[in-house]
CSV table of C-alpha atoms in Angstrom, one decimal:
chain,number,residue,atom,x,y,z
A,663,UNK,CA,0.0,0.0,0.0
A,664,UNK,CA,3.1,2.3,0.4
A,665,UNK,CA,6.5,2.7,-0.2
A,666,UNK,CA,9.4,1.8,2.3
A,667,UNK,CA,9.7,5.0,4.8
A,668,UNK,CA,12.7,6.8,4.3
A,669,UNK,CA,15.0,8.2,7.1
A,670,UNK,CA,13.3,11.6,8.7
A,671,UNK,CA,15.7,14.3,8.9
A,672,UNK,CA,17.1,16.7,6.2
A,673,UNK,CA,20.2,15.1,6.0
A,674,UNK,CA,20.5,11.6,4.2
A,675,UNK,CA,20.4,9.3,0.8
A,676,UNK,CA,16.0,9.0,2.0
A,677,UNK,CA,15.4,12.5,2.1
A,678,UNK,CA,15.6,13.3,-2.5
A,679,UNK,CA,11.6,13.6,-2.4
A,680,UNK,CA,11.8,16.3,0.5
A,681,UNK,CA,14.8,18.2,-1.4
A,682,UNK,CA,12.8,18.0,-4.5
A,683,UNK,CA,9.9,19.2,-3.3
A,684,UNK,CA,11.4,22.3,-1.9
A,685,UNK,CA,13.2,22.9,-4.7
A,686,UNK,CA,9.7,22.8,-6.8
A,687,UNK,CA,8.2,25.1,-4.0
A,688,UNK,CA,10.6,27.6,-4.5
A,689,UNK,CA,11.1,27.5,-8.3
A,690,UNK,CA,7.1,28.0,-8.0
A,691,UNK,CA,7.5,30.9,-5.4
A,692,UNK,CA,6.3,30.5,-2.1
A,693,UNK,CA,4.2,34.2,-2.3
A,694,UNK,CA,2.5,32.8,-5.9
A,695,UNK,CA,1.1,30.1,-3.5
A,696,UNK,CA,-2.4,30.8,-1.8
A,697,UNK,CA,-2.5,30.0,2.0
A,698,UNK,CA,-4.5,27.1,2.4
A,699,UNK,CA,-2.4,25.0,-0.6
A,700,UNK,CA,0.7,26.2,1.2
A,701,UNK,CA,-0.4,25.3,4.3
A,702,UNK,CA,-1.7,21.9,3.6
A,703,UNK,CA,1.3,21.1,1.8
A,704,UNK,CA,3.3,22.2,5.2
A,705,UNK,CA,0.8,20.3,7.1
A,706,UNK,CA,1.7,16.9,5.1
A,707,UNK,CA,5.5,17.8,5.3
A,708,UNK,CA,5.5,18.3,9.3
A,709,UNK,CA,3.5,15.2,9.8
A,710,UNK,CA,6.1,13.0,8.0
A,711,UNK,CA,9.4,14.8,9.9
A,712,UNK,CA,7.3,14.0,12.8
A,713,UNK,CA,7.5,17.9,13.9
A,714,UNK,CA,3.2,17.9,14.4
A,715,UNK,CA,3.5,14.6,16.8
A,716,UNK,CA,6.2,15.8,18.3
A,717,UNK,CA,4.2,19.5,19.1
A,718,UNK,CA,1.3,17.3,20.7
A,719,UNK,CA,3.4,14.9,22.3
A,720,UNK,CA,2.5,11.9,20.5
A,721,UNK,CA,4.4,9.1,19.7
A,722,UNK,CA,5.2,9.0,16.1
A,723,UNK,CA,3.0,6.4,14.4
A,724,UNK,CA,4.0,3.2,12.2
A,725,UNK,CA,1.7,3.2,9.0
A,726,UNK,CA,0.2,0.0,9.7
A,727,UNK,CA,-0.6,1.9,13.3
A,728,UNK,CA,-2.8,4.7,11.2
A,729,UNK,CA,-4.0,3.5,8.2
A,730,UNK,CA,-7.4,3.0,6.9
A,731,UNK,CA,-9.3,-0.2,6.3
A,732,UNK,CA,-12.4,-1.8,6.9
A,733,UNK,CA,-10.9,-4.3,9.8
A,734,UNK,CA,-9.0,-1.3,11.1
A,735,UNK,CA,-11.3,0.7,11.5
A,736,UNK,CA,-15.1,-0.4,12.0
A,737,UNK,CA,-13.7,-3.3,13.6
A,738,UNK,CA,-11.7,-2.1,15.9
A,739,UNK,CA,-13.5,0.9,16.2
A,740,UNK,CA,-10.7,3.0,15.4
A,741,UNK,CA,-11.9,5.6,13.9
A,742,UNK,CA,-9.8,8.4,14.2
A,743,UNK,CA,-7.9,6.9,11.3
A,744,UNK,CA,-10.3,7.6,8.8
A,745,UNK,CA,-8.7,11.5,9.0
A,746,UNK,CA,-5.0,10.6,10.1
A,747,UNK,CA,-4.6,8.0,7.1
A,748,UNK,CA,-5.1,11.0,5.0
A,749,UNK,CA,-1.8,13.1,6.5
A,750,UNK,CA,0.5,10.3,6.6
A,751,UNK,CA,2.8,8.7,3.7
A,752,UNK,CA,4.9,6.0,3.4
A,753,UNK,CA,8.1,7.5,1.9
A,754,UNK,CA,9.6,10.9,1.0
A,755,UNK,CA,8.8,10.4,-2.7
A,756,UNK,CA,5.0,8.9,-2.0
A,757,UNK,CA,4.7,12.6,-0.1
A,758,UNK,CA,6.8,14.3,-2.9
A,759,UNK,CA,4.1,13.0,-6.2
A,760,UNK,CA,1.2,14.2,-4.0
A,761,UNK,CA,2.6,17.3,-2.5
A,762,UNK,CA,3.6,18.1,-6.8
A,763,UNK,CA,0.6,17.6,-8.0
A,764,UNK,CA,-1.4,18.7,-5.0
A,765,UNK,CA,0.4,22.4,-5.3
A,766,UNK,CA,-0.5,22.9,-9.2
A,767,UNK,CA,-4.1,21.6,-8.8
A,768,UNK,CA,-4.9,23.6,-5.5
A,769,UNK,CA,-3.2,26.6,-6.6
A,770,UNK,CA,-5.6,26.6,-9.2
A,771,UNK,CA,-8.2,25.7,-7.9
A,772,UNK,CA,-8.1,28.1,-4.9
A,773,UNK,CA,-7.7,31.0,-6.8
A,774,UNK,CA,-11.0,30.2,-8.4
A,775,UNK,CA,-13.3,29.4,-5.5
A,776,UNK,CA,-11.3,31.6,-2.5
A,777,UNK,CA,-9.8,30.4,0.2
A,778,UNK,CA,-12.4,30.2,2.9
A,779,UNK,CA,-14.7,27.6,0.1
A,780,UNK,CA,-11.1,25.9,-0.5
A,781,UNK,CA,-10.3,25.0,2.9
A,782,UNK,CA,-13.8,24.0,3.8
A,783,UNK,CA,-13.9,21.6,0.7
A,784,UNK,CA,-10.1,19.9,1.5
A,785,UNK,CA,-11.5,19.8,5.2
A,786,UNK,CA,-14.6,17.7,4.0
A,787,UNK,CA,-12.6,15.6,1.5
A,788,UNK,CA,-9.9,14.8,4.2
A,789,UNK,CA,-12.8,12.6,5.7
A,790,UNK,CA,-14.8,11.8,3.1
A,791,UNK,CA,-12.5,9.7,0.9
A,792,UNK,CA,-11.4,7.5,3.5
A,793,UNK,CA,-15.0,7.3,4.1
A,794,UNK,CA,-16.2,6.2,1.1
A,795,UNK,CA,-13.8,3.8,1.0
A,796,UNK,CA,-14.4,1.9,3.5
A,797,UNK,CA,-18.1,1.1,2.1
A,798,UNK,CA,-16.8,0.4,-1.4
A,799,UNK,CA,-14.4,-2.0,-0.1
A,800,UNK,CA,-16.6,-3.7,2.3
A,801,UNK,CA,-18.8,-3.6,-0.7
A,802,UNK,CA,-16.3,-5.3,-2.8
A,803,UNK,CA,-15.8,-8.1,-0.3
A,804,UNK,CA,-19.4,-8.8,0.0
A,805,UNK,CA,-20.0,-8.9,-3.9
A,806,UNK,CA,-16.7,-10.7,-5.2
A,807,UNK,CA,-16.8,-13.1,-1.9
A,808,UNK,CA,-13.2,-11.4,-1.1
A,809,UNK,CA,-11.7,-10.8,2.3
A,810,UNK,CA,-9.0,-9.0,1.0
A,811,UNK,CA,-11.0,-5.9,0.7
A,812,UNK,CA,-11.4,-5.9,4.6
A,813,UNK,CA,-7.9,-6.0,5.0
A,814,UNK,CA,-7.1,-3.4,2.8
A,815,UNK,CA,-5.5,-0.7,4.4
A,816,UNK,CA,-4.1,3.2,2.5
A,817,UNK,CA,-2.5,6.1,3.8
A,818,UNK,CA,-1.8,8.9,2.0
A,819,UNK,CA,-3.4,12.3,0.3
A,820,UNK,CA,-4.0,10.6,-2.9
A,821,UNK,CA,-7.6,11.0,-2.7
A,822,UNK,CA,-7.5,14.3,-1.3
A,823,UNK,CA,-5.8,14.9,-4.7
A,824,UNK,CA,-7.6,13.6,-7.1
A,825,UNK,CA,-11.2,14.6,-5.7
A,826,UNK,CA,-9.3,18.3,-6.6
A,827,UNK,CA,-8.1,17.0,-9.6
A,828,UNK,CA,-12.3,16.3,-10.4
A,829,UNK,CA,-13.1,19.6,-9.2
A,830,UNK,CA,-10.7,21.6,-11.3
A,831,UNK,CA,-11.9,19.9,-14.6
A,832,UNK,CA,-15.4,19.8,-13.7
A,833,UNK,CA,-14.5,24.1,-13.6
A,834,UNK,CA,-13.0,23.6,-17.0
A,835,UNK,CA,-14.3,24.7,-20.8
A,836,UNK,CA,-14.9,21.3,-22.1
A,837,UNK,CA,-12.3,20.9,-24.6
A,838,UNK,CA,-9.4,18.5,-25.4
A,839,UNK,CA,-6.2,18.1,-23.2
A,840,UNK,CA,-2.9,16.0,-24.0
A,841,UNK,CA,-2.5,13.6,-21.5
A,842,UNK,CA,1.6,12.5,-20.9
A,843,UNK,CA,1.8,15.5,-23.5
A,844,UNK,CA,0.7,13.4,-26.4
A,845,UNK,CA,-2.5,11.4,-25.7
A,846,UNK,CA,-5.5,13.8,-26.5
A,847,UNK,CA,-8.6,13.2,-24.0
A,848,UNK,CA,-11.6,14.6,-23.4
A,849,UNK,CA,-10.6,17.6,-20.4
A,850,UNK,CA,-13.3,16.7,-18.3
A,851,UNK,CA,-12.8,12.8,-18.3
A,852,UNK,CA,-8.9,13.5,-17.8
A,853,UNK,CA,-8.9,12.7,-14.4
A,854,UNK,CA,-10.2,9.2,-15.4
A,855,UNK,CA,-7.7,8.3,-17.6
A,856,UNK,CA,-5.1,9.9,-14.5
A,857,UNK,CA,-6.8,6.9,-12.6
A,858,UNK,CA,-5.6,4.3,-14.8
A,859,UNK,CA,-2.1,5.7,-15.1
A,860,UNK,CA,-1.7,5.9,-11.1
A,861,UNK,CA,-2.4,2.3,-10.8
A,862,UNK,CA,1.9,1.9,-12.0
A,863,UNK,CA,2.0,3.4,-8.5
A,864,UNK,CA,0.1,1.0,-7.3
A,865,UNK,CA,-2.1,3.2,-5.1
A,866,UNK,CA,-5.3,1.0,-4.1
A,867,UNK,CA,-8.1,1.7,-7.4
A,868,UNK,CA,-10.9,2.0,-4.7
A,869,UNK,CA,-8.9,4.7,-2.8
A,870,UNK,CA,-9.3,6.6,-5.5
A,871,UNK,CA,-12.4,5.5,-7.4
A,872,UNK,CA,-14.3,6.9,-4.0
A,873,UNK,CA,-13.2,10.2,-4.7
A,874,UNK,CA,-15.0,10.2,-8.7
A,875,UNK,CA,-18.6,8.6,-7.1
């Protein structure tokens, strides 16, 4: 479901997501940035140094200790994971692909709704993705007669991402975009086609697919 973790710290060989993703932060100029992008980028970065756990005293989590899943959390009753799944990531470069694309879609989007709508729509897609997900996959198990859906477990802000990602194009003309700069798609079904191409990740399909329903 994730990537090995990488060494926190700013110093090390695990740390090339976190030095690229500054770099792509400053190249893009943190002042061009609206405040509730920046800040949940900077929210996602000090929850994987560990700086937000250590502010409230917390014991900083393994992933298999805060991700979501049907077993973890209806039957365990855990669930406070169903919003810390969505802050945590496995590895610097599993934060650095959704930090990336989360700045160039919420950038944009933000400047077109305003901040205040922006932050109350990443606030109710932070719990509504893992949500969803939990019901599709203990859908899935029910339908295909597969317990593997109930032990399905994600972290990450992939979700988060992509339910942006349906927003901006929904806002779009409807027109024709180049998908990998060469593949032309309808612009408001792009985000479909982004689904399919995110499965070389390997990021869990119904993570995402809750996000389009």
């Amino acid at each position: 479901m994730w990537p090995g973790r990488s060494r926190r710290g700013m110093g090390g060989r695990g740390n090339m997501g976190l030095m690229l993703l500054l770099i792509q932060l400053c190249q893009a100029g943190f002042d061009n940035i609206p405040p509730v992008t920046l800040g949940t980028i900077a929210l996602n970065v000090g929850v994987f140094l560990g700086f937000v756990h250590k502010f409230l005293n917390l014991p900083f989590p393994h992933p298999l200790q805060v991700c979501a899943g049907v077993a973890q959390v209806w039957k365990r009753r855990d669930y406070w994971r169903i919003v810390e799944a969505t802050f945590h990531h496995g590895g610097d470069w599993h934060l650095y692909y959704n930090m990336i694309s989360f700045l160039w879609k919420g950038r944009s989007l933000e400047r077109k709704i305003g901040s205040k709508r922006f932050l109350y729509m990443i606030a109710v897609f932070s719990v509504l993705v893992n949500y969803v997900m939990l019901w599709l996959n203990y859908g899935a198990a029910n339908v295909f007669r597969d317990g593997s859906y109930i032990n399905q477990c994600a972290i990450g802000f992939s979700g988060v991402v992509f339910a942006v990602k349906v927003v901006t194009t929904q806002l779009m003309e409807p027109g024709t975009v180049l998908l990998l700069g060469f593949i032309p798609v309808n612009s408001r079904l792009s985000c479909w086609f982004e689904l399919i191409l995110i499965q070389v990740k390997k990021t869990p399909f119904l993570y995402i697919t809750c996000m389009k329903l």
